[in-house]
Coordinates of C-alpha atoms in Angstrom, one line a residue:
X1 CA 0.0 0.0 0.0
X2 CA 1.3 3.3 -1.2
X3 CA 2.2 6.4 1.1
X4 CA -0.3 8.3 -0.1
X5 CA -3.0 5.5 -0.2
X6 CA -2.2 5.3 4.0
X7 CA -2.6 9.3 4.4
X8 CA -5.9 9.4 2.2
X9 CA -7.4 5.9 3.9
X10 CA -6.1 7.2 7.9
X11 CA -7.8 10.6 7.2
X12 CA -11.2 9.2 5.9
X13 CA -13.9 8.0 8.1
X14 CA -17.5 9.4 9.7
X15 CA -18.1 12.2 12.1
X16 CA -17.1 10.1 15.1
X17 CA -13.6 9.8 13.7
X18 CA -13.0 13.5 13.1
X19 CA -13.7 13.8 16.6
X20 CA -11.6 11.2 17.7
X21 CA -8.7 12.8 15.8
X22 CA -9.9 16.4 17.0
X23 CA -9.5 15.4 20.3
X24 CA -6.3 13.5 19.8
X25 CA -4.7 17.0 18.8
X26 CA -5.8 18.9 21.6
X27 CA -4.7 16.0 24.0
X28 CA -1.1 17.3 21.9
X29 CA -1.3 20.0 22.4
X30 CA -2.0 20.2 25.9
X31 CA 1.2 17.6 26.2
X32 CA 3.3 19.9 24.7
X33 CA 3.1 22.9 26.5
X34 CA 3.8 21.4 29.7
X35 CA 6.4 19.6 28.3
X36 CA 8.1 22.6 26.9
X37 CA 7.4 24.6 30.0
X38 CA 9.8 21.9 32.2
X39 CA 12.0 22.3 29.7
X40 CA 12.3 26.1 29.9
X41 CA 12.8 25.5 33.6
X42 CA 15.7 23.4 33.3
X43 CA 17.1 25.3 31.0
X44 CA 17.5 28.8 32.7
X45 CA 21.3 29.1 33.4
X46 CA 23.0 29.1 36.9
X47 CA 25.5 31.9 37.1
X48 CA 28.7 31.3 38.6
X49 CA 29.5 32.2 42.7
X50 CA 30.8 35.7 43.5
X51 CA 30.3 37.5 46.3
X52 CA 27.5 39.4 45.9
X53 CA 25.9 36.1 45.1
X54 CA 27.3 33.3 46.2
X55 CA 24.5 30.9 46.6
X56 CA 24.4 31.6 42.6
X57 CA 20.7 32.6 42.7
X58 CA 19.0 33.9 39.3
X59 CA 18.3 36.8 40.4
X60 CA 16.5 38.2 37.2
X61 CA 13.1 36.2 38.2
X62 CA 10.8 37.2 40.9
X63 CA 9.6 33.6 41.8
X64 CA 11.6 31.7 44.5
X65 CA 10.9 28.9 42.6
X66 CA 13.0 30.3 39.6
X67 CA 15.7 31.6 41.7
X68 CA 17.0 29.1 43.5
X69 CA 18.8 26.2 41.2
X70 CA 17.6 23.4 43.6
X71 CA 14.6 23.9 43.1
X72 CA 14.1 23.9 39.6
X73 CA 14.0 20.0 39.1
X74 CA 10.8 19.9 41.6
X75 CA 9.5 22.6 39.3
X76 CA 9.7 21.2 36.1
X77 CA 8.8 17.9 37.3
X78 CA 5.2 19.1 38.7
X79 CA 4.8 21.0 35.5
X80 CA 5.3 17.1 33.7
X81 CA 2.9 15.8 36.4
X82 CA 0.2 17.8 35.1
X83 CA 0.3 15.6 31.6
X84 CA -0.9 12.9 33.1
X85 CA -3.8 13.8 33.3
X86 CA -4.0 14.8 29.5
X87 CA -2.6 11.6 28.4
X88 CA -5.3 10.0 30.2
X89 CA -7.6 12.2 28.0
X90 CA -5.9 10.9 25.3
X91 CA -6.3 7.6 26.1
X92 CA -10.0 8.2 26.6
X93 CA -10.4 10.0 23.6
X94 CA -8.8 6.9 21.6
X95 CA -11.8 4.8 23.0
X96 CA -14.4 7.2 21.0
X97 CA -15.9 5.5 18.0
X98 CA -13.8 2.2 18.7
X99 CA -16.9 0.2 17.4
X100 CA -16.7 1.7 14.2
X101 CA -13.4 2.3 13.7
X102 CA -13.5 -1.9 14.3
X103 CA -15.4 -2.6 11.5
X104 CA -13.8 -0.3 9.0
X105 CA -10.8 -1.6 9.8
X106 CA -12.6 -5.1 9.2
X107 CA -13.6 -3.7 5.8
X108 CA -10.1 -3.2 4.9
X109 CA -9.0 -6.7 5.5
X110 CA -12.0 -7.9 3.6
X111 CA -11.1 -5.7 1.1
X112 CA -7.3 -7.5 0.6
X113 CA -5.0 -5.4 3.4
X114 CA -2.7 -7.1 5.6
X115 CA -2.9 -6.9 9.1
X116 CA 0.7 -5.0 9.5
X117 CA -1.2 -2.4 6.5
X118 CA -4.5 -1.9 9.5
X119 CA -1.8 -1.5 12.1
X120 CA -0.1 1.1 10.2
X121 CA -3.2 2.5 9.0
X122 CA -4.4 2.8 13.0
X123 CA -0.6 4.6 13.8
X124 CA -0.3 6.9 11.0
X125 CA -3.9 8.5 12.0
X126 CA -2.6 8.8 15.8
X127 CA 0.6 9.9 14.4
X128 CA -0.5 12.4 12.1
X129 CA -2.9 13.8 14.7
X130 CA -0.7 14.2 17.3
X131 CA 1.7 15.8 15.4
X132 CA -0.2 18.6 14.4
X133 CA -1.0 18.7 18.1
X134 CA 2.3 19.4 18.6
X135 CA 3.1 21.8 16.7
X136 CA 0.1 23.8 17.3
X137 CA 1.4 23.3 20.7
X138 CA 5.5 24.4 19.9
X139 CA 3.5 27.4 17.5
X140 CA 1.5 28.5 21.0
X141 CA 4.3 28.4 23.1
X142 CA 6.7 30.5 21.2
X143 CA 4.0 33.5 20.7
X144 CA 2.9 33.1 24.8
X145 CA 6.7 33.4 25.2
X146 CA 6.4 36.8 23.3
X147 CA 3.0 38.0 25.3
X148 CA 4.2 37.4 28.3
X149 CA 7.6 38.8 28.6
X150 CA 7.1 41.7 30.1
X151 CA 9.4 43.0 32.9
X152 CA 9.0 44.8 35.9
X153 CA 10.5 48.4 36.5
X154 CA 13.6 47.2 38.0
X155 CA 14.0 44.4 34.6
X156 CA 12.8 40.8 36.7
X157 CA 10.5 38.9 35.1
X158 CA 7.9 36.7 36.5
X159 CA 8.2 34.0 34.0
X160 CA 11.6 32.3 32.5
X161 CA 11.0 34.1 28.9
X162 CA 14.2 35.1 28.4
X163 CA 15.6 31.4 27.7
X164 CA 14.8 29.1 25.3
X165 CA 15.2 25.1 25.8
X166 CA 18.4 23.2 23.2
X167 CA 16.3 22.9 19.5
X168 CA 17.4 19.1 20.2
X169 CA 15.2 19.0 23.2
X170 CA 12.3 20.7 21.6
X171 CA 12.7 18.3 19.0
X172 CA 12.3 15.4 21.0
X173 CA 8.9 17.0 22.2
X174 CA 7.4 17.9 19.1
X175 CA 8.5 14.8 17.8
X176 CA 8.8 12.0 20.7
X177 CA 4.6 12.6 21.9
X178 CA 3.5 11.4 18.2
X179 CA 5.8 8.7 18.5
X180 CA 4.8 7.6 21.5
X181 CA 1.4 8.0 20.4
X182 CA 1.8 5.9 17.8
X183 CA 3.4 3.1 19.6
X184 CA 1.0 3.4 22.0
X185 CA -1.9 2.9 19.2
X186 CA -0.1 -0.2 17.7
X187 CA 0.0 -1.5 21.3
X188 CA -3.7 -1.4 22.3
X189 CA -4.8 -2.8 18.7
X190 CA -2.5 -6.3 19.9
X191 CA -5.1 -7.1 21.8
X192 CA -7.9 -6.9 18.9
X193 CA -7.7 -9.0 15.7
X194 CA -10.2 -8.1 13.1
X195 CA -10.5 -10.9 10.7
X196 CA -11.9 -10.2 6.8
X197 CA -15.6 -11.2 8.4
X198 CA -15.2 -8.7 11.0
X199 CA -15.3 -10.7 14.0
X200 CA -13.4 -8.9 17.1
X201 CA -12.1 -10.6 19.9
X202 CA -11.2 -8.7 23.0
X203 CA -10.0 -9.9 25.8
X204 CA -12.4 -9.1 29.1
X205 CA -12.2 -9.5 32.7
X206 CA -14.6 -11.8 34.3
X207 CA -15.9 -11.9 37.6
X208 CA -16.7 -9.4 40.6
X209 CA -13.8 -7.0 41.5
X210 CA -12.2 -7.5 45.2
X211 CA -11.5 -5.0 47.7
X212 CA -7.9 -6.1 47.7
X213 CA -7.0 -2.9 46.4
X214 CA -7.3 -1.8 49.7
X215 CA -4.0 -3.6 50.3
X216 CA -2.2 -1.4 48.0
X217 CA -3.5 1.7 49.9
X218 CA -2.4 0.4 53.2
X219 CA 1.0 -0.2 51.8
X220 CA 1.0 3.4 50.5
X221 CA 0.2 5.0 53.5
X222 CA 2.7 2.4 55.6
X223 CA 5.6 3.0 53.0
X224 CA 5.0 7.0 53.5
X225 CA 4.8 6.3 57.2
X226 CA 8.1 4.3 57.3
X227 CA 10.5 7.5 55.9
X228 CA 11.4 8.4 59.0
X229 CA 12.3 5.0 60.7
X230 CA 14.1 3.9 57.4
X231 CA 16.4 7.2 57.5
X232 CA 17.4 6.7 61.0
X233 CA 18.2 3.5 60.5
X234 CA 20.2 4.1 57.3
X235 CA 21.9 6.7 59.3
X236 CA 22.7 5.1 62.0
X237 CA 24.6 1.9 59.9
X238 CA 28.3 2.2 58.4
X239 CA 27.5 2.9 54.8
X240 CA 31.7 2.9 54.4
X241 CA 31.4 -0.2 52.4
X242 CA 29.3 2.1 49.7
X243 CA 31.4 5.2 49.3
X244 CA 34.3 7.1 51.3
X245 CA 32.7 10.5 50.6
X246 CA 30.2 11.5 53.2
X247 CA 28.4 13.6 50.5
X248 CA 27.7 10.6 48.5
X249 CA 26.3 8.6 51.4
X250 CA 24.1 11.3 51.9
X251 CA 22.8 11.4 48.3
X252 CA 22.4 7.6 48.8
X253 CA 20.2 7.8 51.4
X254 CA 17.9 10.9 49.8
X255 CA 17.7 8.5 46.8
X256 CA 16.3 6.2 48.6
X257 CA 13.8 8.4 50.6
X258 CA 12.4 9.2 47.1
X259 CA 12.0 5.6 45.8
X260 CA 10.2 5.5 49.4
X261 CA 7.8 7.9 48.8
X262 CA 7.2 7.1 44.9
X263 CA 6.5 4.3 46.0
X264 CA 3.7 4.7 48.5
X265 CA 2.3 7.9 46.6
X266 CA 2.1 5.2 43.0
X267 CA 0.6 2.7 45.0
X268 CA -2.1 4.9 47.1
X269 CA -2.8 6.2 43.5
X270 CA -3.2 2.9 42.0
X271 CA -5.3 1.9 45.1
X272 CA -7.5 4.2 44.6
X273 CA -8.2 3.8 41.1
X274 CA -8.4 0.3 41.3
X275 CA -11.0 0.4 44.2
X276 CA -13.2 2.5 41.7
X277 CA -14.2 -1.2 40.5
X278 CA -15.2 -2.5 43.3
X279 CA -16.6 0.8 44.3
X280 CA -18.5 0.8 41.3
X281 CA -19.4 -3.2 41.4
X282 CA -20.9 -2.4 45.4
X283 CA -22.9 1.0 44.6
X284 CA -24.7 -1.0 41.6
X285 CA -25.5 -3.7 44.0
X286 CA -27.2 -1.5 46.4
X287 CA -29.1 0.2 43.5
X288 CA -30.2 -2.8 42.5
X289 CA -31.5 -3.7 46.2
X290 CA -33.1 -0.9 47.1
X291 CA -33.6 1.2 44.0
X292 CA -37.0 1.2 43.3
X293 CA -37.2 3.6 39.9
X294 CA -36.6 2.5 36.1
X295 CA -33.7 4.4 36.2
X296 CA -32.0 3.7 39.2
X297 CA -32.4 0.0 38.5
X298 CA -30.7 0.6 34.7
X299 CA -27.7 2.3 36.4
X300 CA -27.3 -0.7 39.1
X301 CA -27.6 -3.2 36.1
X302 CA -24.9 -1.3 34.2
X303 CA -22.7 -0.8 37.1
X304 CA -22.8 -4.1 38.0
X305 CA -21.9 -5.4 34.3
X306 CA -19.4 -3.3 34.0
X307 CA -17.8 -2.2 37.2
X308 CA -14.3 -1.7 36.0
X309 CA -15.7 1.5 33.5
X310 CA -15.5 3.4 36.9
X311 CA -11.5 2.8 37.3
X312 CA -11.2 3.6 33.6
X313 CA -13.7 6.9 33.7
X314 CA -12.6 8.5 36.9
X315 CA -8.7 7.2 36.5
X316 CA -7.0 10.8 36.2
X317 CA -10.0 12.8 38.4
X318 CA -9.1 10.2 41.2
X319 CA -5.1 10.8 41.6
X320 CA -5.2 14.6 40.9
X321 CA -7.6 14.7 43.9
X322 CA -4.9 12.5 45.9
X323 CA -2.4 14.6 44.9
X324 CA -5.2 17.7 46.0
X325 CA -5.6 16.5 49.2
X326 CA -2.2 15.6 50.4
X327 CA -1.1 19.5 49.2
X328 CA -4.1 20.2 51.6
X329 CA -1.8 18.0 54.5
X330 CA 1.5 19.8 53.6
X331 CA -0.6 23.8 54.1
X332 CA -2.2 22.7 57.0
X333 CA 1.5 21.9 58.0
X334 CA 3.1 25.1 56.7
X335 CA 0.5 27.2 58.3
X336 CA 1.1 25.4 61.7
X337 CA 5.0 26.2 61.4
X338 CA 4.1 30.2 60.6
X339 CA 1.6 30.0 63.7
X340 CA 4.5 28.4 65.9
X341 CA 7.0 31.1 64.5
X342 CA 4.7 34.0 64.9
X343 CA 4.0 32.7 68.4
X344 CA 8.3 32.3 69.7
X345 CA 8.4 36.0 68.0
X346 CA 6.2 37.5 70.4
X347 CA 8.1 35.4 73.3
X348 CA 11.3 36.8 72.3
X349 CA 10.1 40.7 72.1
X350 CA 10.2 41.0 68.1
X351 CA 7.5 41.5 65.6
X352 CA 4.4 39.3 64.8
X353 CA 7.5 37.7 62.3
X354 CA 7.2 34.0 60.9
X355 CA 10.3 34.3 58.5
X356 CA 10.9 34.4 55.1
X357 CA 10.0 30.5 54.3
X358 CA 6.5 30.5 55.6
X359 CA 5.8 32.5 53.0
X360 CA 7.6 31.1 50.3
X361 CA 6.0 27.6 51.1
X362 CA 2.6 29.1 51.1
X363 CA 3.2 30.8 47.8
X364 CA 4.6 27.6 46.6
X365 CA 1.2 25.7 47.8
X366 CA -0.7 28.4 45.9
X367 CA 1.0 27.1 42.7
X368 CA 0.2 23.3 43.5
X369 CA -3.2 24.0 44.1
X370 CA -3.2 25.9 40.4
X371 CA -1.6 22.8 38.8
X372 CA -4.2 20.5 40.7
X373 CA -7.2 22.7 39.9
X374 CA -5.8 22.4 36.3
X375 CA -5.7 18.6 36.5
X376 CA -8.9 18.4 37.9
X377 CA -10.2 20.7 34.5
X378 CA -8.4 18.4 32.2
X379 CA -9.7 15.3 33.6
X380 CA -12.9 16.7 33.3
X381 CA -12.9 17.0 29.8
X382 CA -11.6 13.4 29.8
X383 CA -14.8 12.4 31.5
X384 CA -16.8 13.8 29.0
X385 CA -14.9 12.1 26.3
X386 CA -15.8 8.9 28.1
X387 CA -19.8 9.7 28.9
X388 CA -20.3 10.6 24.9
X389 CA -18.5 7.8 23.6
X390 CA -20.6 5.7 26.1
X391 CA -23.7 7.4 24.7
X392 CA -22.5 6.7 20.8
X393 CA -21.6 2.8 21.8
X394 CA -25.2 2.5 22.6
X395 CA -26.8 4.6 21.1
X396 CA -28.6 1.7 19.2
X397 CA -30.2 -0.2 22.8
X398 CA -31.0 3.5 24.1
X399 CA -32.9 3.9 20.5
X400 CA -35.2 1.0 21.0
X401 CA -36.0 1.7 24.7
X402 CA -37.1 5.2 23.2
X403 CA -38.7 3.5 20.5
X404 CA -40.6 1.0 23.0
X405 CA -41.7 3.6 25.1
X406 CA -39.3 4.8 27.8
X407 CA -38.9 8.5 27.9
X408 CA -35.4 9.9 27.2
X409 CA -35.6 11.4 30.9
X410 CA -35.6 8.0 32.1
X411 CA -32.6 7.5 30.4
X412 CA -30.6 10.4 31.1
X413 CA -31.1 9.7 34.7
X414 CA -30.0 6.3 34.8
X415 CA -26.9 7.9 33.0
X416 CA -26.8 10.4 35.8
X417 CA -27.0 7.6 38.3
X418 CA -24.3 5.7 36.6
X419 CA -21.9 8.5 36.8
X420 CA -22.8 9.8 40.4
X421 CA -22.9 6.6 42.3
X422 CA -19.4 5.2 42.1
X423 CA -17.9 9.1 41.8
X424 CA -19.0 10.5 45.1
X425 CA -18.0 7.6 47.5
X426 CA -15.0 7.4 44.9
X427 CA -13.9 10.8 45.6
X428 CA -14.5 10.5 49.4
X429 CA -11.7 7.7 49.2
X430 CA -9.5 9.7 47.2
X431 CA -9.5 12.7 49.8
X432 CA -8.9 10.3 52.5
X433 CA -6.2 8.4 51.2
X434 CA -4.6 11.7 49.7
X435 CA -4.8 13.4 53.4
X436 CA -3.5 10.3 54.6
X437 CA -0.5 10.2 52.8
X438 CA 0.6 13.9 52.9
X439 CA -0.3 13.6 57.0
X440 CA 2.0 11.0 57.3
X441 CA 5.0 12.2 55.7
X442 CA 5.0 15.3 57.0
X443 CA 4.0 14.1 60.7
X444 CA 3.9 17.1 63.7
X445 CA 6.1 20.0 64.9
X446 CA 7.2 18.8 68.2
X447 CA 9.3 21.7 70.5
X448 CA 11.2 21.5 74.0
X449 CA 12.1 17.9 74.4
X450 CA 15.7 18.9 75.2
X451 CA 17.7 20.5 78.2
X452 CA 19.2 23.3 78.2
X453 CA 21.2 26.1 81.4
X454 CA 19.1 28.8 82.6
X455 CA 20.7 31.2 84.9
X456 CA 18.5 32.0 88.0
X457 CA 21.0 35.1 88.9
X458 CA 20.9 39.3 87.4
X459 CA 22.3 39.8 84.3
X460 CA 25.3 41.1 86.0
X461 CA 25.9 38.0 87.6
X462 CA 25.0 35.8 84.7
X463 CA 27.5 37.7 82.4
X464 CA 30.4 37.4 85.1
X465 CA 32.8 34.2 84.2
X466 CA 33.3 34.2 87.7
X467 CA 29.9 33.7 89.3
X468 CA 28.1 32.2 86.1
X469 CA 28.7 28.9 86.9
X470 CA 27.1 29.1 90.6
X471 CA 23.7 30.4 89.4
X472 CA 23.2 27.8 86.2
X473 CA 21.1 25.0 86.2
X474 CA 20.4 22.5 83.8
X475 CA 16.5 22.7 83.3
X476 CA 14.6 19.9 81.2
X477 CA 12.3 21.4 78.4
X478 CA 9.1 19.8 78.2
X479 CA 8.2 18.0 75.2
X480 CA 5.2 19.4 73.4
X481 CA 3.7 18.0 70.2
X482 CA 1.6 20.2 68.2
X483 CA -0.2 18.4 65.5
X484 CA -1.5 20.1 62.5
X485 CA -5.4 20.6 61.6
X486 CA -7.2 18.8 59.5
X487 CA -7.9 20.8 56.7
X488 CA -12.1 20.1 56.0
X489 CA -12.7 23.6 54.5
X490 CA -10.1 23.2 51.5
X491 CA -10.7 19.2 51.4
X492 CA -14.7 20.0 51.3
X493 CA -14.0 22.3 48.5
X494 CA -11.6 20.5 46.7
X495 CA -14.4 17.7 46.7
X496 CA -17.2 19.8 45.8
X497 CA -15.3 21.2 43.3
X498 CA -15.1 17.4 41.6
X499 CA -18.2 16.6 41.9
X500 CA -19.7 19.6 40.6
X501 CA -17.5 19.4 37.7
X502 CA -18.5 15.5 37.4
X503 CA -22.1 16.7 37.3
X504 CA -21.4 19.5 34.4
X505 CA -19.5 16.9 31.9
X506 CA -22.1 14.4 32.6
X507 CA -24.6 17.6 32.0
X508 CA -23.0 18.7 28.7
X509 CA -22.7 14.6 27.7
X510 CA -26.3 14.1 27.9
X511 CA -26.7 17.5 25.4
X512 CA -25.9 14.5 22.8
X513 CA -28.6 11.6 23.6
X514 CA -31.3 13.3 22.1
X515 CA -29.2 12.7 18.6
X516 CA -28.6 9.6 19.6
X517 CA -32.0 8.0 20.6
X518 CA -34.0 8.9 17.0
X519 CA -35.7 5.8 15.2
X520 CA -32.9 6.4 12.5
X521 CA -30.4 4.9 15.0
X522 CA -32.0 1.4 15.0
X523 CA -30.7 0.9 11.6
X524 CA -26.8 1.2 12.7
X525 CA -24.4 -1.1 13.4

């Protein structure tokens, strides 16, 4: 098959695959600019130590974040944790149309193609698709770059525009997502072989989900929990046999507190996902008991059928509100350290001061909470993807209940059911597990604890050598643990915030079942 006969035959289809491929570009371009943005990060340049600046600060920015060399990597890594969530929209928007897509690509093997020509066929629309995603996206970043330079009177700038990332790693941006894509594409269509008859076979899981997911949140929240005890013990054993230089010991162990936390953080994400199944499985099984209206009892039957569409659906929603909540746990933290500073301030006679770093955290919380509200937005828009393409798939079985009678209201609240069952109790979890994990790692802010001299004497006779000695005692300090609040207010919104974003997507997705329940539809395939 000829170049040109691939471009013309991955560009054809119906209205569902020009949708499909619309989506896959935005999905692009909302990988790229992220992408680019980390890039931009890491590639500001660290001036060399002098003395007016020898902690070799960038001092042409205005955000601590920018300044500071050490904390760039954090930065441009939570600017590439917010394409997760659009590659999860990607991934949902791949779904849309699959049905059709199935037997077209059937079509084509009867019609003499090999499999490896479908396969290519499949990747070269991805492909294409995502790389004009990409470069819209490169094309968008450049001209923001120009908009948004603008410097302050004394010449900082807010935002790294003065640096551009190495043309090699733009490159592998604009270039690497559509190959990934692709790959990604060839990938999922493994697991489907359309024969010349257009038979499909997929491969489905059978059987009720288990709880056990709730196994992989406990070891979360006990790997988070275990930092500390795994530090002291690391510190407190000869690591000679790993390196001479105490610097590299050092770096050892950090390394290793990372894994730590990676690894509790994945698997309370994973946990949580995965228990959207059986959340999903349990809420249809109490519709189905005590549900008494046509529509409840359609949702229950769906849910039940099909539990595992919750873990898919609510995948990226799920860990951007884990990642919410335990920013929530690390706030609640910071503001106890400023009330604790503010509080030793007025002890010692100076101002109501809590120190430069309360504020910078709080600042820096400020942005997490941007990238999470962001996440939350994207994944979103994911869900939507999801809810129509449901709506499409059966749009047939929802055209002859209309056509036997059941009103279209009926319908669209057993959709309504289906989506709002397993996501509230889902997000509940979420928040938990999320506050769980961010409580535990950064634990309380104990004082005292420690003993220290006090002088009983006058100053005169504390300050003499001479008679110091017979006024000083050694006093014990007591211990005092001050553990930080709960934080219901911003959990309650961050919550609220998801399910009334759930209930607009689902809102806007049943805008399309009208369309999709007409007497026409009983004639499709």
């Amino acid at each position: 098959m000829r170049p040109a006969t691939l471009v013309r035959l991955a560009l054809a289809g119906t209205r569902t695959d020009t949708a499909r491929v619309t989506l896959t570009t935005l999905s692009a371009v909302l990988a790229t600019l992220p992408g680019l943005a980390a890039l931009t990060v890491l590639a500001i340049p660290t001036p060399p130590a002098t003395d007016d600046n020898p902690n070799r600060w960038s001092e042409q920015y205005t955000i601590q974040l920018l300044v500071e060399p050490g904390l760039r990597g954090g930065t441009a890594f939570a600017l590439l944790l917010l394409a997760i969530p659009v590659l999860a929209l990607a991934g949902q928007s791949a779904r849309l149309g699959a049905p059709g897509r199935d037997r077209r690509l059937a079509a084509l093997r009867l019609a003499g193609a090999t499999p490896g020509q479908v396969t290519r066929l499949a990747m070269l629309e991805t492909g294409l698709a995502s790389l004009v995603g990409t470069l819209v996206g490169l094309a968008g970043y450049l001209v923001g770059r120009k908009l948004l330079h603008n410097p302050d009177a004394s010449g900082r700038l807010v935002l790294p525009t003065d640096v551009l990332p190495s043309v090699p790693a733009m490159a592998a941006v604009v270039l690497g997502l559509p190959l990934v894509a692709a790959a990604a594409t060839a990938v999922m269509l493994r697991r489907v072989t359309a024969t010349p008859l257009g038979v499909v076979r997929r491969a489905r899981r059978a059987g009720a989900p288990r709880p056990w997911p709730a196994l992989l949140i406990g070891l979360g929240v006990l790997a988070v929990a275990m930092i500390d005890p795994i530090l002291r013990a690391l510190r407190d054993t000869r690591l000679d046999w790993l390196s001479a230089d105490p610097a590299t010991r050092d770096m050892v162990i950090a390394l290793v507190a990372v894994l730590v936390v990676f690894v509790g953080l994945f698997a309370g994400v994973v946990g949580v996902i995965l228990g959207a199944g059986w959340i999903s499985y349990f809420a249809g099984h109490l519709l189905h008991r005590f549900a008494r209206g046509p529509a409840a009892l359609l949702a229950a039957r769906r849910l039940t059928d099909d539990p595992w569409a919750g873990s898919r659906t609510f995948a990226a929603l799920l860990a951007s509100l884990v990642v919410g909540a335990g920013a929530a746990a690390f706030r609640a933290r910071f503001l106890l350290d400023e009330q604790i500073q503010r509080e030793q301030s007025r002890q010692a006679g100076y101002d109501d001061y809590a120190g430069p770093f309360s504020s910078f955290y709080l600042s820096t919380m400020d942005l997490v909470d941007l990238t999470v509200v962001t996440a939350v937005a994207i994944a979103a828009a994911g869900l939507l993807v999801t809810l129509v393409e449901g709506i499409v798939t059966r749009r047939r079985a929802y055209a002859a209940l209309v056509a036997t009678g059941v009103p279209r209201t009926t319908i669209a609240t057993s959709i309504l059911w289906q989506v709002l069952a397993p996501a509230v109790p889902a997000v509940l979890v979420a928040l938990g597990v999320g506050h769980g994990l961010g409580r535990q790692f950064v634990g309380d802010h104990v004082t005292g604890g420690f003993q220290q001299a006090v002088c009983g004497a006058s100053a005169e006779l504390c300050q003499d050598p001479a008679t110091r000695d017979r006024y000083t005692e050694i006093v014990q300090v007591e211990r005092v643990i001050h553990s930080p609040d709960v934080p219901l207010e911003q959990l309650a919104l961050l919550g609220a915030g998801a399910v009334a974003a759930v209930l607009i997507t689902a809102g806007l997705g049943l805008l399309f079942l009208r369309a999709n329940t007409a007497v026409e539809e009983l004639r499709s395939t």
